[in-house]
Amino acid sequence: MSRNAESTAFRSALEVIRAVEPRVADAIGAELTDQRESLKLIASENYASPATLLAMGNWFSDKYAEGTVGRRFYAGCQNVDTVEALAAEHARELFGAAHAYVQPHSGIDANLVAFWAVLADRVESPALKKAQVRQVNDLTEADWFALRRELGNQRMLGMSLDAGGHLTHGFRPNISGKMFDQRSYGTDPATGLIDYDRVAEAAREFKPLILVGGYSAYPRKVNFRILREIADSVGATFMVDMAHFAGLVAGKVFTGDFDPVPHAHIVTTTTHKSLRGPRGGMVLCQPELADQVDRGCPMVLGGPLPHVMAAKAVALAEARRPDFADYAQRIVDNAQALAEGLLSRGATLVTGGTDNHLVLIDVSGYGLTGRQAEQALLDSGIVTNRNSVPQDPNGAWYTSGIRVGTPALTTRGLGTAEMDQTAELIHTVLTQTTAGANADGTPSKAKYTLDAGLADKIARQATDLLATYPLYPGIDLS
Ligand SMILES: *Cc1c(COP(=O)(O)O)cnc(C)c1O
């Protein structure tokens, strides 16, 4: 690909936008500058390829395409069929999945599709059969009322939020927590690792309809074979949300027991995190659930986004190339180098290290809350996010942790030597930041002091670290 083509494409696009609303064109340009200049360690973010980005900005956005490939509720979907079928084919081949549904607009949506597919399969279908009718419209008022209550009376067991689970795995502020009676499994307080015996015990006691595996802040591999055995032992459907680590599965860093796809009945993911595609979601499943999954729209999803499905097809094609496996391995090598660099300087890490793309720093050792650490790092040009640690004394808002991840910087080309330098910058900021006090003298969970000169110096060092690894080297907007 000629670099010239990329520059021309994006420059022309901005010119067209500028003619209508120049402030939007300016904001798009400014976003590129900001992304280029910041040391992005947000574990859930990445940089999609120019091809992926361009596949999204076009007239596919204009098309309605409810239904599935070849079975649409709208006319004229032949080109949407092409891209949706391609995205699904790439997804099946990449992950070795029997079925792929590429319509979900986000990770949350993919989870909703999965939950309702399981509820339809395990609660609704048996009720229809028992009533000897084909569909819900044929149920009597009484049977319908009973079914609705039954759908709302199911149980889910997932990973607790402070151990690294996700809000969509049955927690009250999310609709999943309102739909399901939820319990969660945590991690061993001594090791920080999932204790599979405790998960098995919780499953035996609680008898969930769905056992959920997957996380957004757990820095270790998960043994999905064992979780499947636990699910089977209590008749639960085993669902894995691999939103964070799909890129490591795609790149064959997680194989065997650690690859969720052969073990789970249903797998959900985002496409924009370590997988490095457009913002979106996806569901992979065993053949038995395929029909229910395909009803995601209009069950819980609005009309499909054909432009995003086109971009998913492009990104998934990229992930099938051999260099993606190399990328995935470098993500983990970098995370481990970052963890080593932090540990050797005296930081405390949840579980003492990492097997994946993320590192969870317990910043209480620096005398800070997650909130103070996050802001002080941001002042110094280092973008991270605060995160709870197991049994967090500071709750979900202030927290005691900082989550850092390597997918984005690895895309830029930074390697293990730069991760050690990054660890030095992070450690310096956290050591030099002091917690502030409230007006009444009590310790503040938000206020802090960090010398502005030092913050500027670190920010310049962060920019220097990035200078050798330009972001989107083929794109010159000037
Ligand atoms: C990020 C994430 C989601 C939500 O993805 P969105 O695209 O933001 O809706 C769901 N589950 C897990 C485990 C995640 O990490």
Tab-separated table of C-alpha atoms and ligand atoms in Angstrom:
chain	number	residue	atom	x	y	z
A	1	MET	CA	0.000	0.000	0.000
A	2	SER	CA	1.477	3.300	-0.966
A	3	ARG	CA	1.648	5.734	1.912
A	4	ASN	CA	0.584	8.358	-0.515
A	5	ALA	CA	-2.766	6.624	-1.022
A	6	GLU	CA	-3.520	6.694	2.711
A	7	SER	CA	-2.632	10.371	3.007
A	8	THR	CA	-4.689	11.253	-0.039
A	9	ALA	CA	-7.691	9.274	1.210
A	10	PHE	CA	-7.821	10.870	4.643
A	11	ARG	CA	-6.900	14.366	3.415
A	12	SER	CA	-9.646	14.259	0.804
A	13	ALA	CA	-12.163	12.960	3.334
A	14	LEU	CA	-11.376	15.827	5.697
A	15	GLU	CA	-11.655	18.324	2.864
A	16	VAL	CA	-15.141	17.053	2.053
A	17	ILE	CA	-16.178	17.207	5.713
A	18	ARG	CA	-14.597	20.634	6.210
A	19	ALA	CA	-16.780	22.096	3.487
A	20	VAL	CA	-19.870	21.265	5.591
A	21	GLU	CA	-18.804	21.591	9.215
A	22	PRO	CA	-15.175	22.600	9.613
A	23	ARG	CA	-15.242	22.098	13.377
A	24	VAL	CA	-15.831	18.385	12.892
A	25	ALA	CA	-12.937	18.142	10.437
A	26	ASP	CA	-10.762	19.991	12.942
A	27	ALA	CA	-11.786	17.682	15.773
A	28	ILE	CA	-10.960	14.607	13.675
A	29	GLY	CA	-7.550	16.057	12.866
A	30	ALA	CA	-6.978	17.000	16.512
A	31	GLU	CA	-7.867	13.478	17.617
A	32	LEU	CA	-5.121	12.065	15.394
A	33	THR	CA	-2.635	14.513	16.905
A	34	ASP	CA	-3.686	13.640	20.462
A	35	GLN	CA	-3.491	9.905	19.784
A	36	ARG	CA	-0.094	10.318	18.186
A	37	GLU	CA	1.275	12.209	21.171
A	38	SER	CA	-0.037	10.180	24.090
A	39	LEU	CA	1.389	7.064	25.615
A	40	LYS	CA	-1.794	5.035	25.394
A	41	LEU	CA	-1.861	2.248	27.950
A	42	ILE	CA	-5.630	1.823	28.119
A	43	ALA	CA	-5.986	-1.950	28.015
A	44	SER	CA	-9.239	-1.878	26.032
A	45	GLU	CA	-8.057	0.444	23.252
A	46	ASN	CA	-6.070	-0.041	20.081
A	47	TYR	CA	-5.446	1.561	16.677
A	48	ALA	CA	-7.415	0.075	13.775
A	49	SER	CA	-5.752	-0.048	10.371
A	50	PRO	CA	-6.410	2.647	7.739
A	51	ALA	CA	-8.211	0.002	5.642
A	52	THR	CA	-10.510	-0.829	8.550
A	53	LEU	CA	-11.205	2.850	9.213
A	54	LEU	CA	-11.948	3.588	5.579
A	55	ALA	CA	-14.284	0.620	5.203
A	56	MET	CA	-16.561	2.357	7.729
A	57	GLY	CA	-16.873	5.745	6.092
A	58	ASN	CA	-19.232	5.144	3.187
A	59	TRP	CA	-22.753	4.530	1.869
A	60	PHE	CA	-23.096	1.130	3.493
A	61	SER	CA	-24.162	3.295	6.416
A	62	ASP	CA	-27.340	4.167	4.487
A	63	LYS	CA	-28.636	0.639	4.189
A	64	TYR	CA	-31.237	-1.142	6.311
A	65	ALA	CA	-30.553	-4.871	6.462
A	66	GLU	CA	-32.607	-6.498	9.218
A	67	GLY	CA	-32.457	-10.264	9.004
A	68	THR	CA	-29.529	-12.453	8.084
A	69	VAL	CA	-27.525	-13.119	4.916
A	70	GLY	CA	-29.939	-14.134	2.155
A	71	ARG	CA	-32.982	-13.647	4.428
A	72	ARG	CA	-33.602	-9.932	4.787
A	73	PHE	CA	-36.675	-7.926	5.649
A	74	TYR	CA	-35.529	-5.245	3.189
A	75	ALA	CA	-34.864	-5.348	-0.526
A	76	GLY	CA	-31.541	-4.582	-2.153
A	77	CYS	CA	-29.231	-6.136	0.431
A	78	GLN	CA	-26.987	-8.073	-1.951
A	79	ASN	CA	-23.874	-6.046	-1.143
A	80	VAL	CA	-24.554	-6.085	2.570
A	81	ASP	CA	-24.897	-9.875	2.206
A	82	THR	CA	-21.443	-9.947	0.648
A	83	VAL	CA	-19.734	-8.150	3.522
A	84	GLU	CA	-21.705	-9.801	6.302
A	85	ALA	CA	-20.988	-13.257	4.856
A	86	LEU	CA	-17.312	-12.379	4.490
A	87	ALA	CA	-17.022	-11.094	8.048
A	88	ALA	CA	-18.741	-14.210	9.385
A	89	GLU	CA	-16.559	-16.506	7.275
A	90	HIS	CA	-13.364	-14.799	8.445
A	91	ALA	CA	-14.572	-15.017	12.051
A	92	ARG	CA	-15.387	-18.738	11.788
A	93	GLU	CA	-12.059	-19.536	10.162
A	94	LEU	CA	-10.020	-17.328	12.481
A	95	PHE	CA	-11.502	-18.749	15.672
A	96	GLY	CA	-12.452	-22.234	14.486
A	97	ALA	CA	-16.069	-21.505	15.388
A	98	ALA	CA	-19.092	-23.374	14.046
A	99	HIS	CA	-21.142	-20.189	13.741
A	100	ALA	CA	-20.443	-16.454	13.820
A	101	TYR	CA	-22.917	-13.591	14.160
A	102	VAL	CA	-21.264	-10.303	13.277
A	103	GLN	CA	-24.145	-7.840	13.722
A	104	PRO	CA	-23.789	-6.754	17.383
A	105	HIS	CA	-22.977	-3.061	17.628
A	106	SER	CA	-20.817	-3.431	20.717
A	107	GLY	CA	-19.683	-5.853	23.392
A	108	ILE	CA	-22.681	-5.119	25.592
A	109	ASP	CA	-24.980	-5.861	22.681
A	110	ALA	CA	-23.172	-9.110	21.924
A	111	ASN	CA	-23.732	-10.179	25.534
A	112	LEU	CA	-27.432	-9.320	25.338
A	113	VAL	CA	-27.746	-11.369	22.146
A	114	ALA	CA	-26.033	-14.289	23.881
A	115	PHE	CA	-28.153	-14.073	27.051
A	116	TRP	CA	-31.381	-14.005	25.081
A	117	ALA	CA	-30.249	-16.787	22.779
A	118	VAL	CA	-29.652	-18.972	25.820
A	119	LEU	CA	-32.935	-17.924	27.453
A	120	ALA	CA	-34.790	-18.643	24.217
A	121	ASP	CA	-33.127	-22.022	23.853
A	122	ARG	CA	-33.413	-23.183	27.426
A	123	VAL	CA	-36.539	-21.495	28.758
A	124	GLU	CA	-38.729	-20.313	25.888
A	125	SER	CA	-38.369	-23.276	23.514
A	126	PRO	CA	-39.285	-25.884	26.155
A	127	ALA	CA	-42.304	-23.764	27.156
A	128	LEU	CA	-43.486	-23.588	23.536
A	129	LYS	CA	-43.050	-27.316	23.170
A	130	LYS	CA	-44.942	-28.010	26.357
A	131	ALA	CA	-47.810	-25.813	25.202
A	132	GLN	CA	-47.579	-27.460	21.769
A	133	VAL	CA	-47.361	-24.187	19.879
A	134	ARG	CA	-44.766	-22.951	17.388
A	135	GLN	CA	-44.277	-19.394	18.525
A	136	VAL	CA	-44.939	-17.006	21.381
A	137	ASN	CA	-47.890	-15.342	19.666
A	138	ASP	CA	-49.730	-18.664	19.851
A	139	LEU	CA	-49.461	-18.982	23.637
A	140	THR	CA	-52.529	-18.339	25.766
A	141	GLU	CA	-52.425	-15.233	27.987
A	142	ALA	CA	-51.859	-17.457	31.023
A	143	ASP	CA	-49.011	-19.424	29.424
A	144	TRP	CA	-47.398	-16.209	28.162
A	145	PHE	CA	-47.594	-14.675	31.619
A	146	ALA	CA	-46.000	-17.784	33.122
A	147	LEU	CA	-43.224	-17.792	30.503
A	148	ARG	CA	-42.382	-14.145	31.098
A	149	ARG	CA	-42.039	-14.796	34.798
A	150	GLU	CA	-39.898	-17.835	34.080
A	151	LEU	CA	-37.604	-15.822	31.777
A	152	GLY	CA	-37.104	-13.305	34.554
A	153	ASN	CA	-36.374	-15.945	37.150
A	154	GLN	CA	-33.085	-17.408	35.887
A	155	ARG	CA	-29.661	-17.511	37.466
A	156	MET	CA	-26.231	-16.493	36.328
A	157	LEU	CA	-22.824	-17.076	37.893
A	158	GLY	CA	-20.002	-14.811	36.723
A	159	MET	CA	-16.738	-13.297	37.869
A	160	SER	CA	-17.050	-10.592	40.508
A	161	LEU	CA	-16.432	-7.021	39.449
A	162	ASP	CA	-13.562	-6.375	41.818
A	163	ALA	CA	-11.822	-9.557	40.691
A	164	GLY	CA	-11.919	-8.251	37.114
A	165	GLY	CA	-15.365	-9.292	35.866
A	166	HIS	CA	-17.542	-7.018	33.742
A	167	LEU	CA	-20.645	-5.030	34.599
A	168	THR	CA	-22.594	-6.894	31.901
A	169	HIS	CA	-22.076	-10.220	33.684
A	170	GLY	CA	-25.104	-9.810	35.905
A	171	PHE	CA	-24.428	-6.668	37.949
A	172	ARG	CA	-27.249	-4.462	39.133
A	173	PRO	CA	-26.430	-1.224	37.300
A	174	ASN	CA	-26.508	-3.156	33.990
A	175	ILE	CA	-29.628	-4.732	32.511
A	176	SER	CA	-28.061	-8.186	32.949
A	177	GLY	CA	-28.314	-7.710	36.714
A	178	LYS	CA	-31.979	-6.793	36.416
A	179	MET	CA	-32.662	-9.793	34.151
A	180	PHE	CA	-30.817	-12.414	36.181
A	181	ASP	CA	-30.501	-13.524	39.745
A	182	GLN	CA	-26.733	-13.248	39.908
A	183	ARG	CA	-23.937	-14.536	42.076
A	184	SER	CA	-20.271	-14.142	41.464
A	185	TYR	CA	-17.053	-15.997	41.998
A	186	GLY	CA	-13.966	-14.090	43.059
A	187	THR	CA	-10.292	-14.842	43.261
A	188	ASP	CA	-8.175	-16.359	46.012
A	189	PRO	CA	-7.201	-13.490	48.358
A	190	ALA	CA	-3.713	-14.923	48.798
A	191	THR	CA	-2.791	-15.467	45.141
A	192	GLY	CA	-5.263	-13.286	43.278
A	193	LEU	CA	-5.980	-16.257	41.004
A	194	ILE	CA	-9.321	-17.870	40.166
A	195	ASP	CA	-9.910	-20.746	42.561
A	196	TYR	CA	-11.682	-23.323	40.371
A	197	ASP	CA	-12.743	-25.417	43.374
A	198	ARG	CA	-14.573	-22.401	44.754
A	199	VAL	CA	-16.222	-21.788	41.384
A	200	ALA	CA	-17.362	-25.432	41.333
A	201	GLU	CA	-18.709	-25.093	44.858
A	202	ALA	CA	-20.608	-21.899	43.988
A	203	ALA	CA	-22.035	-23.591	40.889
A	204	ARG	CA	-23.191	-26.618	42.905
A	205	GLU	CA	-24.909	-24.430	45.463
A	206	PHE	CA	-26.430	-21.888	43.103
A	207	LYS	CA	-27.205	-24.027	40.027
A	208	PRO	CA	-26.984	-21.229	37.458
A	209	LEU	CA	-28.571	-21.438	34.020
A	210	ILE	CA	-25.503	-19.655	32.657
A	211	LEU	CA	-21.908	-19.799	33.859
A	212	VAL	CA	-19.964	-16.813	32.522
A	213	GLY	CA	-16.218	-16.770	32.033
A	214	GLY	CA	-14.209	-13.776	30.865
A	215	TYR	CA	-13.044	-10.504	32.351
A	216	SER	CA	-11.810	-7.028	31.679
A	217	ALA	CA	-9.250	-6.678	34.446
A	218	TYR	CA	-7.827	-10.107	35.302
A	219	PRO	CA	-4.172	-10.355	34.281
A	220	ARG	CA	-3.995	-14.140	33.955
A	221	LYS	CA	-4.989	-16.983	31.677
A	222	VAL	CA	-8.262	-18.724	32.450
A	223	ASN	CA	-8.694	-22.478	32.086
A	224	PHE	CA	-11.869	-22.732	30.052
A	225	ARG	CA	-11.814	-26.545	29.937
A	226	ILE	CA	-12.225	-26.627	33.709
A	227	LEU	CA	-14.975	-23.993	33.656
A	228	ARG	CA	-16.821	-26.027	31.008
A	229	GLU	CA	-16.591	-29.127	33.187
A	230	ILE	CA	-18.043	-27.140	36.062
A	231	ALA	CA	-20.858	-25.849	33.832
A	232	ASP	CA	-21.596	-29.385	32.621
A	233	SER	CA	-21.660	-30.759	36.153
A	234	VAL	CA	-24.616	-28.496	37.007
A	235	GLY	CA	-26.302	-28.363	33.605
A	236	ALA	CA	-25.330	-24.734	32.966
A	237	THR	CA	-24.716	-23.176	29.583
A	238	PHE	CA	-21.103	-22.003	29.454
A	239	MET	CA	-20.611	-18.546	27.988
A	240	VAL	CA	-17.275	-16.767	27.619
A	241	ASP	CA	-16.944	-13.042	27.062
A	242	MET	CA	-13.528	-12.654	25.434
A	243	ALA	CA	-13.994	-8.928	24.704
A	244	HIS	CA	-10.574	-8.073	26.084
A	245	PHE	CA	-8.443	-10.960	24.915
A	246	ALA	CA	-9.979	-11.941	21.555
A	247	GLY	CA	-6.778	-10.795	19.846
A	248	LEU	CA	-4.762	-13.250	21.913
A	249	VAL	CA	-7.135	-16.057	20.934
A	250	ALA	CA	-7.041	-14.979	17.276
A	251	GLY	CA	-3.236	-14.800	17.394
A	252	LYS	CA	-3.003	-18.286	18.950
A	253	VAL	CA	-1.322	-17.097	22.130
A	254	PHE	CA	-4.202	-18.678	24.048
A	255	THR	CA	-4.618	-22.243	22.820
A	256	GLY	CA	-5.849	-25.570	24.238
A	257	ASP	CA	-7.505	-25.146	27.629
A	258	PHE	CA	-7.049	-21.372	27.400
A	259	ASP	CA	-8.869	-20.937	24.071
A	260	PRO	CA	-12.548	-20.443	24.959
A	261	VAL	CA	-13.975	-21.266	21.539
A	262	PRO	CA	-13.794	-25.085	21.647
A	263	HIS	CA	-14.992	-25.192	25.256
A	264	ALA	CA	-17.832	-22.674	25.472
A	265	HIS	CA	-21.355	-23.116	24.133
A	266	ILE	CA	-21.317	-19.452	23.250
A	267	VAL	CA	-18.578	-16.819	23.039
A	268	THR	CA	-19.003	-13.062	22.830
A	269	THR	CA	-16.444	-10.417	22.020
A	270	THR	CA	-15.815	-6.869	21.042
A	271	THR	CA	-13.932	-6.300	17.798
A	272	HIS	CA	-12.084	-3.104	18.762
A	273	LYS	CA	-9.901	-4.126	21.707
A	274	SER	CA	-6.967	-6.517	21.267
A	275	LEU	CA	-8.585	-7.752	18.039
A	276	ARG	CA	-7.832	-4.318	16.527
A	277	GLY	CA	-10.942	-3.942	14.399
A	278	PRO	CA	-13.761	-1.366	14.242
A	279	ARG	CA	-15.873	-0.602	17.326
A	280	GLY	CA	-18.327	-3.462	17.469
A	281	GLY	CA	-19.275	-6.860	18.827
A	282	MET	CA	-19.607	-10.444	17.690
A	283	VAL	CA	-21.048	-13.761	18.887
A	284	LEU	CA	-19.573	-17.186	18.142
A	285	CYS	CA	-21.512	-20.293	19.070
A	286	GLN	CA	-22.087	-24.012	18.772
A	287	PRO	CA	-24.548	-25.068	16.031
A	288	GLU	CA	-27.402	-25.689	18.523
A	289	LEU	CA	-27.559	-22.004	19.412
A	290	ALA	CA	-27.035	-20.585	15.915
A	291	ASP	CA	-30.702	-19.994	15.057
A	292	GLN	CA	-31.386	-18.195	18.317
A	293	VAL	CA	-28.224	-16.092	18.013
A	294	ASP	CA	-29.209	-15.044	14.494
A	295	ARG	CA	-32.402	-13.542	15.924
A	296	GLY	CA	-30.320	-10.949	17.792
A	297	CYS	CA	-31.786	-8.276	15.534
A	298	PRO	CA	-34.567	-7.293	16.128
A	299	MET	CA	-34.659	-9.202	19.447
A	300	VAL	CA	-32.261	-6.845	21.225
A	301	LEU	CA	-30.335	-5.087	18.446
A	302	GLY	CA	-31.294	-2.243	16.174
A	303	GLY	CA	-30.719	-2.670	12.458
A	304	PRO	CA	-27.256	-3.975	11.540
A	305	LEU	CA	-24.485	-1.484	10.745
A	306	PRO	CA	-23.345	-2.664	7.294
A	307	HIS	CA	-20.434	-0.196	7.205
A	308	VAL	CA	-19.129	-1.622	10.462
A	309	MET	CA	-19.633	-5.199	9.243
A	310	ALA	CA	-17.549	-4.252	6.186
A	311	ALA	CA	-14.835	-2.985	8.519
A	312	LYS	CA	-15.108	-6.155	10.619
A	313	ALA	CA	-14.516	-8.205	7.467
A	314	VAL	CA	-11.392	-6.161	6.718
A	315	ALA	CA	-10.031	-6.372	10.268
A	316	LEU	CA	-10.758	-10.099	10.543
A	317	ALA	CA	-8.988	-10.663	7.226
A	318	GLU	CA	-6.013	-8.833	8.722
A	319	ALA	CA	-6.163	-10.987	11.841
A	320	ARG	CA	-5.966	-14.127	9.684
A	321	ARG	CA	-2.609	-13.072	8.290
A	322	PRO	CA	0.487	-14.677	9.839
A	323	ASP	CA	1.822	-11.356	11.151
A	324	PHE	CA	-1.166	-11.060	13.474
A	325	ALA	CA	0.058	-14.053	15.500
A	326	ASP	CA	3.368	-12.263	15.822
A	327	TYR	CA	1.536	-9.116	16.951
A	328	ALA	CA	-0.439	-11.067	19.559
A	329	GLN	CA	2.713	-12.640	20.974
A	330	ARG	CA	4.395	-9.230	21.153
A	331	ILE	CA	1.410	-7.859	23.106
A	332	VAL	CA	2.043	-10.461	25.813
A	333	ASP	CA	5.840	-10.092	25.693
A	334	ASN	CA	5.378	-6.359	26.169
A	335	ALA	CA	2.924	-6.763	29.050
A	336	GLN	CA	5.351	-9.102	30.762
A	337	ALA	CA	8.250	-6.693	30.218
A	338	LEU	CA	6.133	-3.877	31.641
A	339	ALA	CA	5.225	-6.038	34.653
A	340	GLU	CA	8.890	-6.966	35.204
A	341	GLY	CA	9.934	-3.338	34.925
A	342	LEU	CA	7.353	-2.289	37.507
A	343	LEU	CA	8.100	-5.163	39.880
A	344	SER	CA	11.844	-4.614	39.752
A	345	ARG	CA	11.265	-0.995	40.780
A	346	GLY	CA	9.111	-2.026	43.720
A	347	ALA	CA	5.526	-1.833	42.457
A	348	THR	CA	2.860	-4.241	43.708
A	349	LEU	CA	0.949	-6.058	40.973
A	350	VAL	CA	-2.278	-7.983	41.418
A	351	THR	CA	-1.334	-11.693	41.019
A	352	GLY	CA	2.311	-10.619	40.857
A	353	GLY	CA	2.475	-10.391	37.074
A	354	THR	CA	0.613	-11.157	33.858
A	355	ASP	CA	-0.048	-13.872	31.258
A	356	ASN	CA	-2.010	-11.616	28.945
A	357	HIS	CA	-2.162	-8.045	27.658
A	358	LEU	CA	-2.795	-6.258	30.940
A	359	VAL	CA	-1.153	-5.433	34.226
A	360	LEU	CA	-3.038	-4.336	37.314
A	361	ILE	CA	-0.952	-2.124	39.602
A	362	ASP	CA	-2.060	-1.896	43.233
A	363	VAL	CA	-1.179	1.746	43.852
A	364	SER	CA	-1.937	1.665	47.588
A	365	GLY	CA	1.755	0.833	47.979
A	366	TYR	CA	2.491	4.331	46.669
A	367	GLY	CA	0.046	5.788	49.200
A	368	LEU	CA	-2.388	6.740	46.425
A	369	THR	CA	-5.890	5.895	45.286
A	370	GLY	CA	-6.456	4.777	41.715
A	371	ARG	CA	-8.078	8.101	41.012
A	372	GLN	CA	-5.051	10.095	42.194
A	373	ALA	CA	-2.651	7.835	40.300
A	374	GLU	CA	-4.698	7.994	37.091
A	375	GLN	CA	-4.785	11.808	37.145
A	376	ALA	CA	-1.105	12.207	38.026
A	377	LEU	CA	-0.168	9.867	35.167
A	378	LEU	CA	-2.443	11.768	32.808
A	379	ASP	CA	-0.741	15.043	33.816
A	380	SER	CA	2.479	13.331	32.735
A	381	GLY	CA	1.219	12.289	29.290
A	382	ILE	CA	0.507	8.674	30.251
A	383	VAL	CA	-3.056	7.543	29.587
A	384	THR	CA	-4.313	4.698	31.799
A	385	ASN	CA	-7.481	4.015	33.736
A	386	ARG	CA	-8.153	3.401	37.382
A	387	ASN	CA	-9.608	0.047	38.278
A	388	SER	CA	-10.703	-1.816	41.390
A	389	VAL	CA	-8.407	-4.425	42.855
A	390	PRO	CA	-9.797	-7.500	44.660
A	391	GLN	CA	-11.423	-6.512	47.994
A	392	ASP	CA	-10.794	-2.882	47.112
A	393	PRO	CA	-11.087	-0.657	50.209
A	394	ASN	CA	-11.691	2.434	48.047
A	395	GLY	CA	-14.716	1.164	46.128
A	396	ALA	CA	-15.405	1.291	42.392
A	397	TRP	CA	-15.103	5.086	41.991
A	398	TYR	CA	-11.770	5.947	43.657
A	399	THR	CA	-10.309	2.412	43.530
A	400	SER	CA	-6.827	1.281	44.490
A	401	GLY	CA	-5.644	0.109	41.105
A	402	ILE	CA	-4.335	1.279	37.785
A	403	ARG	CA	-4.919	-0.966	34.784
A	404	VAL	CA	-2.390	-0.763	31.995
A	405	GLY	CA	-2.451	-2.710	28.759
A	406	THR	CA	-0.148	-3.129	25.786
A	407	PRO	CA	-2.288	-3.788	22.642
A	408	ALA	CA	-2.139	-0.159	21.446
A	409	LEU	CA	1.555	0.533	22.020
A	410	THR	CA	2.398	-2.837	20.493
A	411	THR	CA	0.499	-1.817	17.359
A	412	ARG	CA	2.719	1.271	17.176
A	413	GLY	CA	5.752	-0.997	17.281
A	414	LEU	CA	7.082	-0.386	20.787
A	415	GLY	CA	8.928	-3.384	22.203
A	416	THR	CA	10.168	-4.757	25.499
A	417	ALA	CA	12.964	-2.176	25.917
A	418	GLU	CA	10.428	0.643	25.613
A	419	MET	CA	8.176	-1.149	28.104
A	420	ASP	CA	10.958	-1.038	30.656
A	421	GLN	CA	11.308	2.699	30.020
A	422	THR	CA	7.527	3.057	30.339
A	423	ALA	CA	7.694	1.261	33.698
A	424	GLU	CA	10.340	3.760	34.794
A	425	LEU	CA	8.112	6.706	33.825
A	426	ILE	CA	5.069	5.249	35.607
A	427	HIS	CA	7.061	4.413	38.723
A	428	THR	CA	8.627	7.875	38.841
A	429	VAL	CA	5.260	9.621	38.586
A	430	LEU	CA	3.668	7.417	41.242
A	431	THR	CA	6.606	7.812	43.637
A	432	GLN	CA	6.648	11.590	43.211
A	433	THR	CA	2.890	12.054	43.649
A	434	THR	CA	1.585	12.679	47.154
A	435	ALA	CA	-1.980	12.269	48.324
A	436	GLY	CA	-3.741	15.480	49.357
A	437	ALA	CA	-6.040	16.296	52.256
A	438	ASN	CA	-9.575	17.625	52.523
A	439	ALA	CA	-10.324	21.029	54.047
A	440	ASP	CA	-10.999	19.355	57.407
A	441	GLY	CA	-7.626	17.629	57.359
A	442	THR	CA	-8.858	14.117	56.542
A	443	PRO	CA	-7.069	12.285	53.695
A	444	SER	CA	-8.566	13.014	50.273
A	445	LYS	CA	-9.146	10.205	47.804
A	446	ALA	CA	-8.997	12.609	44.854
A	447	LYS	CA	-6.556	15.432	45.642
A	448	TYR	CA	-2.865	15.015	45.047
A	449	THR	CA	0.251	17.022	44.359
A	450	LEU	CA	2.779	16.408	41.650
A	451	ASP	CA	5.413	18.943	40.697
A	452	ALA	CA	4.338	20.485	37.383
A	453	GLY	CA	7.913	20.637	36.129
A	454	LEU	CA	8.338	16.925	36.751
A	455	ALA	CA	5.030	16.101	35.049
A	456	ASP	CA	6.145	18.098	31.991
A	457	LYS	CA	9.494	16.391	31.951
A	458	ILE	CA	7.883	12.939	32.058
A	459	ALA	CA	5.440	13.946	29.327
A	460	ARG	CA	8.367	14.976	27.116
A	461	GLN	CA	10.100	11.671	27.826
A	462	ALA	CA	6.890	9.845	26.915
A	463	THR	CA	6.706	11.759	23.630
A	464	ASP	CA	10.371	10.950	22.937
A	465	LEU	CA	9.654	7.275	23.531
A	466	LEU	CA	6.930	7.433	20.868
A	467	ALA	CA	8.918	9.447	18.335
A	468	THR	CA	10.608	6.368	16.847
A	469	TYR	CA	7.236	4.641	16.418
A	470	PRO	CA	4.947	7.030	14.542
A	471	LEU	CA	1.248	6.256	14.683
A	472	TYR	CA	-0.276	5.820	11.216
A	473	PRO	CA	3.053	6.494	9.496
A	474	GLY	CA	1.283	6.467	6.149
A	475	ILE	CA	-1.032	9.312	7.035
A	476	ASP	CA	0.164	12.865	6.621
A	477	LEU	CA	-2.618	15.410	6.958
A	478	SER	CA	-0.464	18.500	6.521
B	1	LIG	C1	-15.351	-3.892	26.918
B	1	LIG	C2	-16.145	-5.022	27.409
B	1	LIG	C3	-17.512	-5.133	27.114
B	1	LIG	C4	-18.304	-4.019	26.501
B	1	LIG	O1	-17.950	-3.667	25.230
B	1	LIG	P1	-18.631	-2.382	24.541
B	1	LIG	O2	-18.240	-2.516	23.122
B	1	LIG	O3	-18.073	-1.199	25.221
B	1	LIG	O4	-20.100	-2.501	24.737
B	1	LIG	C5	-18.176	-6.279	27.499
B	1	LIG	N1	-17.536	-7.262	28.164
B	1	LIG	C6	-16.226	-7.178	28.499
B	1	LIG	C7	-15.593	-8.298	29.238
B	1	LIG	C8	-15.497	-6.060	28.143
B	1	LIG	O5	-14.218	-5.970	28.494
